[in-house]
GROMACS .gro file of C-alpha atoms in nm:
model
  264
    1UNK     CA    1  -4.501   2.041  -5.468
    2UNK     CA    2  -4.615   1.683  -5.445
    3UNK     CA    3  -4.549   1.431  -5.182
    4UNK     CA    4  -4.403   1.203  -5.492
    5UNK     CA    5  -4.216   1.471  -5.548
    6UNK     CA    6  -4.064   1.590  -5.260
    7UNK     CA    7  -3.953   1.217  -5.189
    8UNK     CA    8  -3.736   1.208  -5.505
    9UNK     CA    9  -3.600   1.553  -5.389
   10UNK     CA   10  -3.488   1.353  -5.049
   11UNK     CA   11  -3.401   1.046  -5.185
   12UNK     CA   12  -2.999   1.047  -5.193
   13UNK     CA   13  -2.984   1.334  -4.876
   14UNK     CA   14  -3.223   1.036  -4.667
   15UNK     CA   15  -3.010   0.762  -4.791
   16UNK     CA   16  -2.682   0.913  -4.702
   17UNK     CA   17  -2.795   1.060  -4.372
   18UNK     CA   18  -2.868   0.656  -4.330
   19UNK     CA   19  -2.537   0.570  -4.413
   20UNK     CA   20  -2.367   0.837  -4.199
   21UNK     CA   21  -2.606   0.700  -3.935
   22UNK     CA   22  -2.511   0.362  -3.965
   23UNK     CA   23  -2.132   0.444  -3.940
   24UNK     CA   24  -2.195   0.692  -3.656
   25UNK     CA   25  -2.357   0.429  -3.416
   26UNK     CA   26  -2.151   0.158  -3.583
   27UNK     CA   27  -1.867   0.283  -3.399
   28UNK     CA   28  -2.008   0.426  -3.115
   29UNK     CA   29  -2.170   0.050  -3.042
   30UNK     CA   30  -1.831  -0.177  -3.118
   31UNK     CA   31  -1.605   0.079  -2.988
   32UNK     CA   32  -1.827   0.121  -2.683
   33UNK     CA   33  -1.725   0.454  -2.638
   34UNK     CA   34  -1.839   0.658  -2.337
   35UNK     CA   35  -2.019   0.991  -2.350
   36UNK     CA   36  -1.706   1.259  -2.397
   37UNK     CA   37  -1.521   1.048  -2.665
   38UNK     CA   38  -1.868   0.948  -2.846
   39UNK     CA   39  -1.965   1.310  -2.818
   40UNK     CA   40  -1.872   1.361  -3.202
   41UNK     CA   41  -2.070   1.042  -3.304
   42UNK     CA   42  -2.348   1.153  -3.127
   43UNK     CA   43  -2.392   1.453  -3.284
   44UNK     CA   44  -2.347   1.275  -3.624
   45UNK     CA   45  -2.675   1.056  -3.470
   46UNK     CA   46  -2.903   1.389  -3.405
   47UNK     CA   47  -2.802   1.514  -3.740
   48UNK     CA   48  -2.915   1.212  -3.928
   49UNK     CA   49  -3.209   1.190  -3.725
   50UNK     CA   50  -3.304   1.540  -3.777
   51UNK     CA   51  -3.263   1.461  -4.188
   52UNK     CA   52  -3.530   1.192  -4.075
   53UNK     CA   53  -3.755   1.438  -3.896
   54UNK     CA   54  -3.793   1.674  -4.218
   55UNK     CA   55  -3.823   1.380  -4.452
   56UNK     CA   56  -4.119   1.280  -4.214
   57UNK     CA   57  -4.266   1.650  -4.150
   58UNK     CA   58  -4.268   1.683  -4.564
   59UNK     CA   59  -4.451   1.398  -4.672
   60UNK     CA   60  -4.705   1.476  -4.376
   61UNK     CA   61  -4.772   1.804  -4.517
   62UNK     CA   62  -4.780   1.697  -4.898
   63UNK     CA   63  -4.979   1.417  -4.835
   64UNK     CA   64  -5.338   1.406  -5.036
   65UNK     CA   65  -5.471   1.273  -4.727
   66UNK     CA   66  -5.332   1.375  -4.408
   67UNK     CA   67  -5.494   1.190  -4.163
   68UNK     CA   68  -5.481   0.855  -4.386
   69UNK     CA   69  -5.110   0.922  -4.461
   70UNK     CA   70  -5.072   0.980  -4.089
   71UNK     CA   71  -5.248   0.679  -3.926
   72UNK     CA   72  -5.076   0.427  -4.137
   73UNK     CA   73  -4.709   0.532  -4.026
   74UNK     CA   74  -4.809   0.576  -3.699
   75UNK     CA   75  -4.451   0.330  -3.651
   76UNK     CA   76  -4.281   0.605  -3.777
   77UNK     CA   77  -4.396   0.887  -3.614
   78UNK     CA   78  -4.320   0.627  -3.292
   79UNK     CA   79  -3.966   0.600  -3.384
   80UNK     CA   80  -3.892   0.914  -3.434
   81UNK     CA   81  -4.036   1.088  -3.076
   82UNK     CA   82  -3.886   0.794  -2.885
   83UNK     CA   83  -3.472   0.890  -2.954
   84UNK     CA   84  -3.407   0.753  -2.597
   85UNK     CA   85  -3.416   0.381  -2.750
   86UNK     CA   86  -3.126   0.343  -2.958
   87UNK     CA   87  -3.218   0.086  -3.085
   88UNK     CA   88  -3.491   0.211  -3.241
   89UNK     CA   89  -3.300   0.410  -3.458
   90UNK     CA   90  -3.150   0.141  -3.694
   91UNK     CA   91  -3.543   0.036  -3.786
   92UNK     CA   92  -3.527   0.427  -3.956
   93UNK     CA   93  -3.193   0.286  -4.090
   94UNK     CA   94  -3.319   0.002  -4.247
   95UNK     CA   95  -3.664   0.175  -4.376
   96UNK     CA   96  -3.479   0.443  -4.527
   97UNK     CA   97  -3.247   0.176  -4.739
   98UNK     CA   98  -3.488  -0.057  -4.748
   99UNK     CA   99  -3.750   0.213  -4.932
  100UNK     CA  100  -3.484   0.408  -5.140
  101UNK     CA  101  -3.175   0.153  -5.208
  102UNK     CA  102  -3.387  -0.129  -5.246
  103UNK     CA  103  -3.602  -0.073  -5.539
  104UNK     CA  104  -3.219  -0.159  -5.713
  105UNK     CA  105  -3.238  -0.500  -5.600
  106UNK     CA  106  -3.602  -0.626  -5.608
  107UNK     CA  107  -3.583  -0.736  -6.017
  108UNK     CA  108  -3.289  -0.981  -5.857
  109UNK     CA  109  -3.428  -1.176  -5.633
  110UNK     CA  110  -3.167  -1.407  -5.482
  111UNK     CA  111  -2.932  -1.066  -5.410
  112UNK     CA  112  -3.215  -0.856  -5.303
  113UNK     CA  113  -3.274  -1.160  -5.014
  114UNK     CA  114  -2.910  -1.196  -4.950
  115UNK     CA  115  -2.851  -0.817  -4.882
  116UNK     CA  116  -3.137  -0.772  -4.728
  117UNK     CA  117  -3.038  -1.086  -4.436
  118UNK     CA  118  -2.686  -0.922  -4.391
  119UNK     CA  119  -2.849  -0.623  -4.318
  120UNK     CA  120  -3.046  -0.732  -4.078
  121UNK     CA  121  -2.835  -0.941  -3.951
  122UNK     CA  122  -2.546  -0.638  -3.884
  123UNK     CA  123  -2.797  -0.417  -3.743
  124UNK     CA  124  -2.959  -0.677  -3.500
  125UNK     CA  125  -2.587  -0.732  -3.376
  126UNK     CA  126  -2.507  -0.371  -3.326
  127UNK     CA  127  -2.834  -0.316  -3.118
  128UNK     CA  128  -2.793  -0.638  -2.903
  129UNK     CA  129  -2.458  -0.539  -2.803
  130UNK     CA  130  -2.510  -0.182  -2.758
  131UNK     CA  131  -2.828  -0.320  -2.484
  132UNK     CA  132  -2.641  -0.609  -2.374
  133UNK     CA  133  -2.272  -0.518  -2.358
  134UNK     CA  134  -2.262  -0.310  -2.006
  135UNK     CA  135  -2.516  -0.523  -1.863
  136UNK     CA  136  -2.407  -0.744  -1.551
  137UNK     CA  137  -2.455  -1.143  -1.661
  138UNK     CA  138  -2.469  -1.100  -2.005
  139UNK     CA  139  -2.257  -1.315  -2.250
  140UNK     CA  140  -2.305  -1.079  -2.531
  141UNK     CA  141  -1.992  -0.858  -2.472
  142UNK     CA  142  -1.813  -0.785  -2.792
  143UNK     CA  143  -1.909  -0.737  -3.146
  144UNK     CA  144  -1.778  -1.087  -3.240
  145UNK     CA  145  -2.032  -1.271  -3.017
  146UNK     CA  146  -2.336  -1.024  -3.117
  147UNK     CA  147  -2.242  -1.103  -3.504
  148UNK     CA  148  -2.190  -1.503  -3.430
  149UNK     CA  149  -2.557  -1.508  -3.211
  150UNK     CA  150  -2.725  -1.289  -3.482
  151UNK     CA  151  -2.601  -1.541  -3.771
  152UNK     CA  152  -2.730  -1.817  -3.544
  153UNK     CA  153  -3.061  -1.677  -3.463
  154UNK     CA  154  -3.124  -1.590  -3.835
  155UNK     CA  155  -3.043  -1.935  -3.946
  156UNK     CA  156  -3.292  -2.066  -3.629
  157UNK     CA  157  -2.978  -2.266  -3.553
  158UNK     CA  158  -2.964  -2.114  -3.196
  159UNK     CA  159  -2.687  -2.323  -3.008
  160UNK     CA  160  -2.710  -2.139  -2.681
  161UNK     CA  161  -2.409  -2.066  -2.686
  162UNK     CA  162  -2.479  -1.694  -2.669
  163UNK     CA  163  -2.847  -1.534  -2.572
  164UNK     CA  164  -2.963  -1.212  -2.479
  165UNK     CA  165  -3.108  -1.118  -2.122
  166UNK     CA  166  -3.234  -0.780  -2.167
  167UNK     CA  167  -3.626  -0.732  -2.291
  168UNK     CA  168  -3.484  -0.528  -2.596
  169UNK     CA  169  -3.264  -0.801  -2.679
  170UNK     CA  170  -3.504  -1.086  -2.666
  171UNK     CA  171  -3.719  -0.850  -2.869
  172UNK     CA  172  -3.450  -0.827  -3.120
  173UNK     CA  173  -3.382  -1.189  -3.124
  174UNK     CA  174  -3.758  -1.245  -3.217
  175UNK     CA  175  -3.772  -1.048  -3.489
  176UNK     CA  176  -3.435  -1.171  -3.605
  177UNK     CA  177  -3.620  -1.509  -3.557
  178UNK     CA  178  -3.930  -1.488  -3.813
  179UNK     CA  179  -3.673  -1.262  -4.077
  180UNK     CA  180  -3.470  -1.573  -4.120
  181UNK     CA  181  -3.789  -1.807  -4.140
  182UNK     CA  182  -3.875  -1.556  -4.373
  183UNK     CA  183  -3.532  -1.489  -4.590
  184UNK     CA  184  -3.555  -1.921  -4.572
  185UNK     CA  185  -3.864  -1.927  -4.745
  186UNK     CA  186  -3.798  -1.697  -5.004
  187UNK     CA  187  -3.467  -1.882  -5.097
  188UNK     CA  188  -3.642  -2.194  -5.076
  189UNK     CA  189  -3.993  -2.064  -5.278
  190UNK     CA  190  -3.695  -1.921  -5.516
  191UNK     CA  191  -3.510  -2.256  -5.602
  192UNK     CA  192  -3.829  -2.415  -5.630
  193UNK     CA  193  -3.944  -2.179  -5.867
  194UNK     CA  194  -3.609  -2.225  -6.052
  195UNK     CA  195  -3.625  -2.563  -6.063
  196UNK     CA  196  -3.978  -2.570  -6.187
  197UNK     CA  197  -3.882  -2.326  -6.488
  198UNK     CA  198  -3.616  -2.566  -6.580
  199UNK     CA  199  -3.807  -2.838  -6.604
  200UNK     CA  200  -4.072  -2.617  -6.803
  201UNK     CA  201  -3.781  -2.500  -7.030
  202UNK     CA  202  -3.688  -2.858  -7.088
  203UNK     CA  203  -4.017  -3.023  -7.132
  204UNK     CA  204  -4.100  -2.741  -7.400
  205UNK     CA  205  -3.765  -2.784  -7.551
  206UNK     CA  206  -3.813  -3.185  -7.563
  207UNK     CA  207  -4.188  -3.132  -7.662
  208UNK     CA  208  -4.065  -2.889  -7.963
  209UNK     CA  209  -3.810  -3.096  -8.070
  210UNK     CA  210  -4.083  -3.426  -8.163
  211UNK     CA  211  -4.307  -3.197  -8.289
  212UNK     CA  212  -4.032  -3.086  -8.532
  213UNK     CA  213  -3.967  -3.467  -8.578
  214UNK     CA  214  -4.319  -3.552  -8.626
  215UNK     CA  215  -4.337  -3.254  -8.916
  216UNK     CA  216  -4.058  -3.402  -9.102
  217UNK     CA  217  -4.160  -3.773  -9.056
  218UNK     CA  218  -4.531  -3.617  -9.206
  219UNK     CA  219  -4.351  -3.394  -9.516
  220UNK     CA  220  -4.132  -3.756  -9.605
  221UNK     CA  221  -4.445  -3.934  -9.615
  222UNK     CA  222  -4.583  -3.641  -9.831
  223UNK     CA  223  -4.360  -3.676 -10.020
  224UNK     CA  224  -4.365  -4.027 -10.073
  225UNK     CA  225  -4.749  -4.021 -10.137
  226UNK     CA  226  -4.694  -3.737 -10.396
  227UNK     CA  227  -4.452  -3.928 -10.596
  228UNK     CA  228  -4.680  -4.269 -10.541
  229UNK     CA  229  -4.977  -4.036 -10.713
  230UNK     CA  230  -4.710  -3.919 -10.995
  231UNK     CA  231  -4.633  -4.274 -11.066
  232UNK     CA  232  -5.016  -4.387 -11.057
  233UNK     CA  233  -5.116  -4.109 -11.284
  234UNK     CA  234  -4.836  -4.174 -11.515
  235UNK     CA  235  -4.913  -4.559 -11.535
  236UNK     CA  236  -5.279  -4.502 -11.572
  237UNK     CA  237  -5.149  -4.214 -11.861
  238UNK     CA  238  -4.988  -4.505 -12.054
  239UNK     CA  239  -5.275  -4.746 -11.941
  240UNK     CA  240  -5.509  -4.527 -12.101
  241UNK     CA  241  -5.307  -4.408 -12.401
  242UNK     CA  242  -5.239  -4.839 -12.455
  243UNK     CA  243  -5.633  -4.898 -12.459
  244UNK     CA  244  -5.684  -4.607 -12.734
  245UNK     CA  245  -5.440  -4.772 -12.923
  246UNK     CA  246  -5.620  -5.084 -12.920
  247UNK     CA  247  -5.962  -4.985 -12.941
  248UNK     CA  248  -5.848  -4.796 -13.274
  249UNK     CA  249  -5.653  -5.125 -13.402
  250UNK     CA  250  -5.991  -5.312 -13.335
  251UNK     CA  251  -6.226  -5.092 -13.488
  252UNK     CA  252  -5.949  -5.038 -13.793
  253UNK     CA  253  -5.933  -5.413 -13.809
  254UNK     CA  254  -6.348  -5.463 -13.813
  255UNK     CA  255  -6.327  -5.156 -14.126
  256UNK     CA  256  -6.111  -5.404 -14.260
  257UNK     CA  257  -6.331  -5.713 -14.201
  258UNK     CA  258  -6.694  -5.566 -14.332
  259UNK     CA  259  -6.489  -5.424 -14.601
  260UNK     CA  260  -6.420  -5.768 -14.714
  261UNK     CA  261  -6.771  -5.934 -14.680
  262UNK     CA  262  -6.969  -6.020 -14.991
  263UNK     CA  263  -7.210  -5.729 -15.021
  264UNK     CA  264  -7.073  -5.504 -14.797
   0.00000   0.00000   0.00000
């Protein structure tokens, strides 16, 4: 078996462990559940994650080359032997959509961005309030406020209204930080790019259009020199037919006149 293979084998089992995932620490994180009533969404947690650890262990071992294969997702291998940080565990989340849900989305642009913010945006939430929740002086104490600071971080509108005081949180609100100066250049590069095919489609479709008029104005004048020759050739027709006629009246008429002479 081939590592291309074995990843279209785990595509949809991956994809929904990720979405069982999300749910699972979803509502273990908003309902802020302690350990004996989360016990059940826990579990749901190790069973995803396991799902994770064979996907990993596969495409190790079907890799061409190992230790290449191995060095460059050295990230993942990081995630996946540090479970204590929960955290953590939404960026397998969002690599596991982003690598198997997301080829869907990439030929549209504009909804491939948008989902791809919201995502973000949800997950960044849920882990600032699961670090920042049950921490004395925080202000980040309920889903609502970790949803309103992640849309405001995003955006880089930051009011202050709400900030995070943990390390894992600041971390979080960084990265938020450069994904929306990221999702706002792509929107931006995007409407330029729109706007610059408009004006493309329109210059071609005004550029077309006097060509087309310049074709017709050139077959009228054709036209008009075709029937100019037709009338040229049929004066100098009669022209020339008129001058026969007259040079045989002439040279009839001289006949006539030597004809007439004494000793012709």
């Amino acid at each position: 078996m081939t590592q291309d293979r074995w990843r279209k084998l785990t595509e949809w089992p991956t994809l929904v462990a990720a979405v069982v995932f999300l749910g699972a620490y979803s509502v273990q994180v908003i309902g802020n559940l302690p350990p004996r009533e989360g016990a059940w969404a826990e579990g749901l947690l190790w069973a995803a994650w396991a799902v994770f650890v064979v996907d990993y262990a596969g495409q190790l071992w079907l890799a061409p080359r190992r230790g290449r294969w191995f060095v460059r997702n050295l990230h993942e291998l990081a995630i996946l032997a540090l479970p204590a940080l929960r955290p953590l565990r939404l960026v397998t989340f969002l690599r596991v959509v982003h690598n198997k849900a997301g080829y869907a989305l990439r030929g549209r642009l504009v909804v491939y961005v948008i989902a791809a913010a919201g995502m973000l945006m949800y997950c960044g939430a849920l882990t600032v309030e699961d670090v920042e929740q049950n921490v004395p002086g925080s202000n980040i104490r309920s889903f609502g406020a970790a949803i309103w600071w992640a849309l405001e971080t995003i955006t880089t509108v930051g009011y202050g209204d709400h900030y995070p005081v943990t390390v894992i949180g600041r971390l979080v609100a960084a990265a938020l930080m450069v994904s929306g100066i990221a999702v706002l250049g792509v929107v931006t590069a995007s409407i330029a790019a729109w706007l610059v095919e408009t004006m493309t489609s329109q210059t071609a479709a005004e550029f077309e259009a006097g060509v087309e008029e310049v074709e017709a104005e050139v077959q009228d004048v054709e036209a008009e020199v075709e029937a100019i020759d037709q009338s040229l050739e049929a004066k100098v027709q009669a022209l020339t037919e008129r001058v026969e006629r007259l040079t045989a009246a002439l040279e009839a008429r001289e006949a006539e006149r030597r004809g007439t002479w004494p000793g012709a």
